[in-house]
Amino acid sequence: KYLDGGIDSGFRKVTAVNYEPRLLMVRHTKRVTKAFQIPCRASNMNHGDCFILDTGYKVYRWEGAGSNFFEKNRSGLLQHNIVNSRNGKAVKSDIDENFWKVLGSESDIRPASDPYVVTDNSGNRLDTNKIKLFRLSD
């Protein structure tokens, strides 16, 4: 996969990266804890899961009141890995007004009994038990 921007060298000057905010939902189901990228709106969050908001230079973690230990642990690990992958350019941040500026109002968050349903590209409910990952190599 080729990314826009290229490599900063003596011949080419690369501009700073403009990050598009992304929201990751961390959910524990049965015996597996998974993270899914969902649309970046407070109305997609609920009080039963944990969420990571990656704004580029600040990475926020929000824990729902009904989230369990596995979700809290995995979201902390995911936040730590995102920050470390940016080589010191990103920091962990507490929830502040910028968090709500990106997502919307805190009152839009759903109750734990009404979680966001992850769908595929055609709008069908995504069955995470049927997802398969294949590795091809020579």
Coordinates of N, CA and C in Angstrom, one line a residue:
K1 N 0.9 -1.2 0.0 CA 0.0 0.0 0.0 C 0.9 1.2 0.0
Y2 N 0.7 2.1 -0.9 CA 1.4 3.4 -1.0 C 0.6 4.5 -0.3
L3 N 1.3 5.3 0.5 CA 0.6 6.4 1.2 C 1.0 7.7 0.6
D4 N 0.1 8.7 0.7 CA 0.4 10.0 0.1 C 1.5 10.7 1.0
G5 N 2.3 11.5 0.4 CA 3.3 12.3 1.1 C 4.7 12.0 0.8
G6 N 5.0 10.7 0.7 CA 6.4 10.3 0.4 C 7.3 10.4 1.6
I7 N 8.6 10.4 1.3 CA 9.6 10.4 2.3 C 10.4 11.8 2.2
D8 N 10.6 12.4 3.4 CA 11.3 13.7 3.4 C 12.8 13.4 3.1
S9 N 13.3 14.0 2.1 CA 14.7 13.8 1.7 C 15.3 15.2 1.2
G10 N 16.5 15.1 0.7 CA 17.2 16.4 0.3 C 16.5 16.9 -1.0
F11 N 15.8 16.0 -1.7 CA 15.2 16.5 -3.0 C 13.7 16.8 -2.8
R12 N 13.1 16.3 -1.8 CA 11.6 16.5 -1.6 C 11.3 16.9 -0.2
K13 N 10.5 18.0 -0.1 CA 10.1 18.4 1.2 C 8.7 17.9 1.5
V14 N 8.4 17.2 2.6 CA 7.1 16.6 2.9 C 6.5 17.5 3.9
T15 N 5.2 17.8 3.7 CA 4.4 18.7 4.6 C 4.0 17.8 5.8
A16 N 3.6 18.5 6.9 CA 3.2 17.8 8.1 C 1.9 16.9 7.8
V17 N 1.8 15.9 8.5 CA 0.7 15.0 8.3 C -0.6 15.6 8.9
N18 N -1.7 15.6 8.1 CA -3.0 16.0 8.5 C -3.8 14.8 8.9
Y19 N -4.0 14.6 10.2 CA -4.7 13.4 10.6 C -6.2 13.6 10.5
E20 N -6.9 12.6 10.1 CA -8.4 12.6 10.1 C -8.7 11.9 11.4
P21 N -9.5 12.5 12.3 CA -9.9 11.8 13.5 C -10.6 10.5 13.3
R22 N -10.3 9.5 14.1 CA -11.0 8.2 14.0 C -11.4 7.8 15.4
L23 N -12.5 7.1 15.5 CA -13.0 6.6 16.7 C -13.0 5.1 16.7
L24 N -12.4 4.5 17.7 CA -12.3 3.0 17.8 C -13.2 2.6 19.0
M25 N -14.0 1.6 18.8 CA -14.9 1.0 19.9 C -14.2 -0.3 20.3
V26 N -14.0 -0.5 21.6 CA -13.4 -1.7 22.2 C -14.6 -2.4 22.9
R27 N -14.9 -3.6 22.4 CA -16.0 -4.4 22.9 C -15.5 -5.8 23.2
H28 N -16.0 -6.3 24.4 CA -15.7 -7.7 24.8 C -16.9 -8.5 24.5
T29 N -16.8 -9.6 23.7 CA -17.9 -10.5 23.4 C -17.4 -11.9 23.7
K30 N -18.1 -12.7 24.4 CA -17.8 -14.0 24.8 C -16.4 -14.1 25.4
R31 N -15.4 -14.6 24.6 CA -14.0 -14.7 25.2 C -13.0 -13.8 24.4
V32 N -13.5 -12.9 23.6 CA -12.6 -12.1 22.8 C -12.9 -10.6 22.9
T33 N -11.9 -9.8 23.0 CA -12.0 -8.4 23.1 C -11.5 -7.8 21.8
K34 N -12.3 -7.1 21.0 CA -12.0 -6.6 19.7 C -12.2 -5.1 19.6
A35 N -11.4 -4.4 18.7 CA -11.6 -3.0 18.5 C -12.1 -2.8 17.1
F36 N -13.1 -2.0 16.9 CA -13.6 -1.7 15.6 C -13.6 -0.2 15.4
Q37 N -13.3 0.3 14.1 CA -13.4 1.7 13.8 C -14.9 2.0 13.5
I38 N -15.4 3.0 14.1 CA -16.8 3.4 13.8 C -16.9 4.9 13.5
P39 N -18.0 5.4 12.9 CA -18.1 6.8 12.6 C -17.9 7.7 13.8
C40 N -17.2 8.8 13.6 CA -16.7 9.7 14.6 C -17.9 10.6 15.1
R41 N -18.8 10.0 15.9 CA -19.9 10.8 16.5 C -20.2 10.3 17.9
A42 N -20.6 11.2 18.8 CA -20.9 10.8 20.1 C -22.2 9.9 20.2
S43 N -23.0 10.0 19.2 CA -24.3 9.2 19.1 C -24.0 7.8 18.9
N44 N -22.8 7.4 18.4 CA -22.4 6.0 18.2 C -21.7 5.4 19.4
M45 N -21.5 6.2 20.4 CA -20.9 5.7 21.7 C -22.0 5.2 22.6
N46 N -21.6 4.3 23.6 CA -22.5 3.9 24.6 C -21.8 3.7 25.9
H47 N -22.5 3.6 27.0 CA -22.0 3.5 28.3 C -21.5 2.1 28.7
G48 N -21.6 1.1 27.8 CA -21.2 -0.3 28.0 C -19.9 -0.7 27.5
D49 N -19.2 0.2 26.7 CA -18.0 -0.1 26.0 C -16.9 1.0 26.3
C50 N -15.7 0.7 25.8 CA -14.6 1.7 25.9 C -14.4 2.3 24.5
F51 N -13.9 3.5 24.4 CA -13.7 4.1 23.1 C -12.3 4.9 23.1
I52 N -11.7 4.8 22.0 CA -10.4 5.5 21.7 C -10.7 6.5 20.6
L53 N -10.4 7.8 20.9 CA -10.4 8.9 19.9 C -9.0 9.3 19.5
D54 N -8.7 9.0 18.3 CA -7.3 9.3 17.8 C -7.4 10.6 16.9
T55 N -6.9 11.7 17.4 CA -7.0 13.0 16.7 C -5.7 13.3 16.0
G56 N -4.7 12.4 16.1 CA -3.4 12.6 15.5 C -2.3 12.9 16.5
Y57 N -2.4 14.0 17.1 CA -1.4 14.4 18.1 C -1.8 14.1 19.5
K58 N -3.1 13.9 19.7 CA -3.7 13.6 21.0 C -4.5 12.3 20.9
V59 N -4.3 11.4 21.8 CA -5.1 10.1 21.7 C -5.9 10.0 23.1
Y60 N -7.2 10.1 23.0 CA -8.1 10.1 24.1 C -8.7 8.7 24.4
R61 N -8.9 8.4 25.6 CA -9.6 7.1 26.0 C -10.8 7.4 26.9
W62 N -12.0 7.0 26.5 CA -13.2 7.2 27.2 C -13.8 5.8 27.6
E63 N -14.0 5.6 28.9 CA -14.5 4.4 29.5 C -16.0 4.6 29.9
G64 N -16.8 3.7 29.3 CA -18.2 3.8 29.7 C -18.4 3.3 31.1
A65 N -19.5 3.7 31.8 CA -19.7 3.3 33.2 C -19.9 1.8 33.3
G66 N -20.5 1.2 32.3 CA -20.8 -0.2 32.3 C -19.7 -1.1 31.7
S67 N -18.6 -0.5 31.3 CA -17.5 -1.3 30.6 C -16.9 -2.2 31.6
N68 N -16.4 -3.3 31.1 CA -15.7 -4.3 32.0 C -14.2 -4.2 32.0
F69 N -13.6 -5.0 32.8 CA -12.1 -5.0 33.0 C -11.4 -5.3 31.7
F70 N -11.9 -6.2 30.9 CA -11.2 -6.6 29.6 C -11.2 -5.5 28.6
E71 N -12.3 -4.7 28.5 CA -12.4 -3.6 27.6 C -11.5 -2.5 28.1
K72 N -11.5 -2.2 29.4 CA -10.6 -1.1 29.9 C -9.1 -1.5 29.7
N73 N -8.8 -2.7 29.9 CA -7.4 -3.2 29.7 C -7.0 -3.1 28.3
R74 N -7.8 -3.6 27.4 CA -7.5 -3.5 25.9 C -7.5 -2.1 25.4
S75 N -8.4 -1.3 25.8 CA -8.4 0.1 25.4 C -7.1 0.9 25.8
G76 N -6.7 0.6 27.1 CA -5.4 1.2 27.5 C -4.2 0.7 26.7
L77 N -4.2 -0.5 26.4 CA -3.1 -1.1 25.6 C -3.1 -0.5 24.2
L78 N -4.3 -0.4 23.6 CA -4.5 0.2 22.3 C -4.0 1.6 22.2
Q79 N -4.5 2.4 23.2 CA -4.1 3.8 23.3 C -2.5 3.9 23.4
H80 N -1.9 3.1 24.3 CA -0.5 3.1 24.4 C 0.2 2.7 23.1
N81 N -0.3 1.7 22.4 CA 0.4 1.3 21.1 C 0.2 2.4 20.1
I82 N -0.9 3.1 20.0 CA -1.1 4.2 19.0 C -0.1 5.3 19.3
V83 N 0.0 5.7 20.6 CA 1.0 6.8 21.0 C 2.4 6.4 20.7
N84 N 2.8 5.2 21.0 CA 4.2 4.7 20.7 C 4.5 4.6 19.2
S85 N 3.5 4.3 18.4 CA 3.7 4.2 17.0 C 4.0 5.5 16.3
R86 N 3.7 6.6 17.0 CA 3.9 8.0 16.4 C 5.3 8.5 16.8
N87 N 6.1 7.8 17.4 CA 7.5 8.2 17.7 C 7.6 9.5 18.5
G88 N 6.8 9.6 19.5 CA 6.9 10.8 20.4 C 6.1 12.0 19.9
K89 N 5.4 11.9 18.8 CA 4.6 13.1 18.3 C 3.2 13.1 18.8
A90 N 2.8 12.0 19.4 CA 1.4 12.0 20.0 C 1.5 11.8 21.5
V91 N 0.5 12.2 22.2 CA 0.5 12.0 23.7 C -0.9 11.5 24.1
K92 N -0.9 10.8 25.2 CA -2.2 10.4 25.8 C -2.8 11.6 26.5
S93 N -4.1 11.8 26.3 CA -4.7 13.0 26.9 C -6.0 12.6 27.6
D94 N -6.3 13.4 28.6 CA -7.5 13.2 29.4 C -8.7 13.8 28.5
I95 N -9.9 13.5 28.9 CA -11.1 14.0 28.2 C -11.2 15.5 28.5
D96 N -11.2 16.3 27.4 CA -11.3 17.8 27.6 C -12.4 18.3 26.6
E97 N -12.4 19.6 26.4 CA -13.4 20.2 25.5 C -13.1 19.9 24.0
N98 N -11.8 19.6 23.7 CA -11.5 19.2 22.3 C -12.1 17.9 22.0
F99 N -12.1 17.0 22.9 CA -12.7 15.6 22.7 C -14.2 15.8 22.3
W100 N -14.9 16.6 23.1 CA -16.4 16.8 22.8 C -16.6 17.7 21.5
K101 N -15.6 18.5 21.2 CA -15.7 19.3 20.0 C -15.7 18.4 18.7
V102 N -14.8 17.4 18.8 CA -14.7 16.5 17.6 C -15.9 15.6 17.5
L103 N -16.4 15.1 18.7 CA -17.5 14.1 18.7 C -18.9 14.6 18.7
G104 N -19.1 15.7 19.4 CA -20.4 16.3 19.7 C -20.7 16.3 21.1
S105 N -22.0 16.4 21.5 CA -22.4 16.6 22.8 C -22.3 15.2 23.6
E106 N -22.0 15.4 24.9 CA -21.9 14.2 25.8 C -23.3 13.6 26.0
S107 N -24.3 14.4 25.9 CA -25.7 13.9 26.1 C -26.2 13.0 25.0
D108 N -25.5 12.9 23.9 CA -25.8 12.0 22.8 C -25.4 10.6 23.0
I109 N -24.6 10.3 24.0 CA -24.1 8.9 24.2 C -25.3 8.0 24.6
R110 N -25.3 6.9 24.0 CA -26.4 5.9 24.2 C -26.2 5.2 25.5
P111 N -27.3 4.6 26.0 CA -27.2 3.7 27.2 C -26.5 2.4 26.9
A112 N -26.0 1.7 27.9 CA -25.3 0.4 27.6 C -26.2 -0.6 27.0
S113 N -27.5 -0.5 27.2 CA -28.4 -1.5 26.6 C -28.7 -1.3 25.1
D114 N -28.2 -0.2 24.6 CA -28.4 0.2 23.1 C -27.1 0.4 22.5
P115 N -26.2 -0.6 22.3 CA -24.9 -0.4 21.7 C -24.9 -0.2 20.2
Y116 N -23.9 0.4 19.7 CA -23.7 0.6 18.2 C -23.5 -0.7 17.5
V117 N -24.2 -1.0 16.4 CA -24.1 -2.2 15.7 C -23.1 -2.0 14.5
V118 N -22.1 -2.8 14.5 CA -21.1 -2.7 13.4 C -21.7 -3.4 12.2
T119 N -21.6 -2.6 11.0 CA -22.1 -3.2 9.8 C -21.0 -3.2 8.7
D120 N -21.3 -4.0 7.7 CA -20.3 -4.1 6.6 C -20.6 -3.0 5.6
N121 N -20.0 -3.0 4.4 CA -20.2 -2.0 3.4 C -21.6 -2.0 2.8
S122 N -22.3 -3.1 2.8 CA -23.6 -3.1 2.3 C -24.7 -2.8 3.3
G123 N -24.3 -2.6 4.5 CA -25.3 -2.2 5.6 C -25.8 -3.4 6.4
N124 N -25.3 -4.6 6.1 CA -25.7 -5.8 6.9 C -24.9 -5.8 8.2
R125 N -25.5 -6.4 9.2 CA -24.9 -6.5 10.5 C -23.6 -7.4 10.3
L126 N -22.5 -7.0 10.9 CA -21.2 -7.7 10.7 C -21.2 -8.8 11.8
D127 N -21.1 -10.1 11.4 CA -20.9 -11.2 12.3 C -19.4 -11.4 12.5
T128 N -18.9 -11.0 13.6 CA -17.5 -11.1 13.9 C -17.0 -12.5 14.0
N129 N -17.8 -13.5 14.2 CA -17.4 -14.9 14.3 C -17.1 -15.5 12.9
K130 N -17.6 -14.8 11.8 CA -17.3 -15.3 10.5 C -16.2 -14.6 9.8
I131 N -15.6 -13.7 10.4 CA -14.5 -12.9 9.7 C -13.3 -13.8 9.7
K132 N -12.6 -13.9 8.5 CA -11.4 -14.7 8.3 C -10.3 -13.8 7.7
L133 N -9.1 -14.1 8.2 CA -8.0 -13.4 7.7 C -7.1 -14.4 7.0
F134 N -6.7 -14.1 5.8 CA -5.8 -15.0 5.0 C -4.5 -14.3 4.8
R135 N -3.4 -15.1 4.8 CA -2.1 -14.5 4.5 C -1.6 -15.2 3.3
L136 N -1.2 -14.4 2.3 CA -0.7 -14.9 1.1 C 0.8 -14.5 1.0
S137 N 1.7 -15.5 0.7 CA 3.1 -15.2 0.5 C 3.7 -16.1 -0.5
D138 N 4.9 -15.8 -0.9 CA 5.5 -16.7 -1.8 C 6.7 -17.4 -1.2

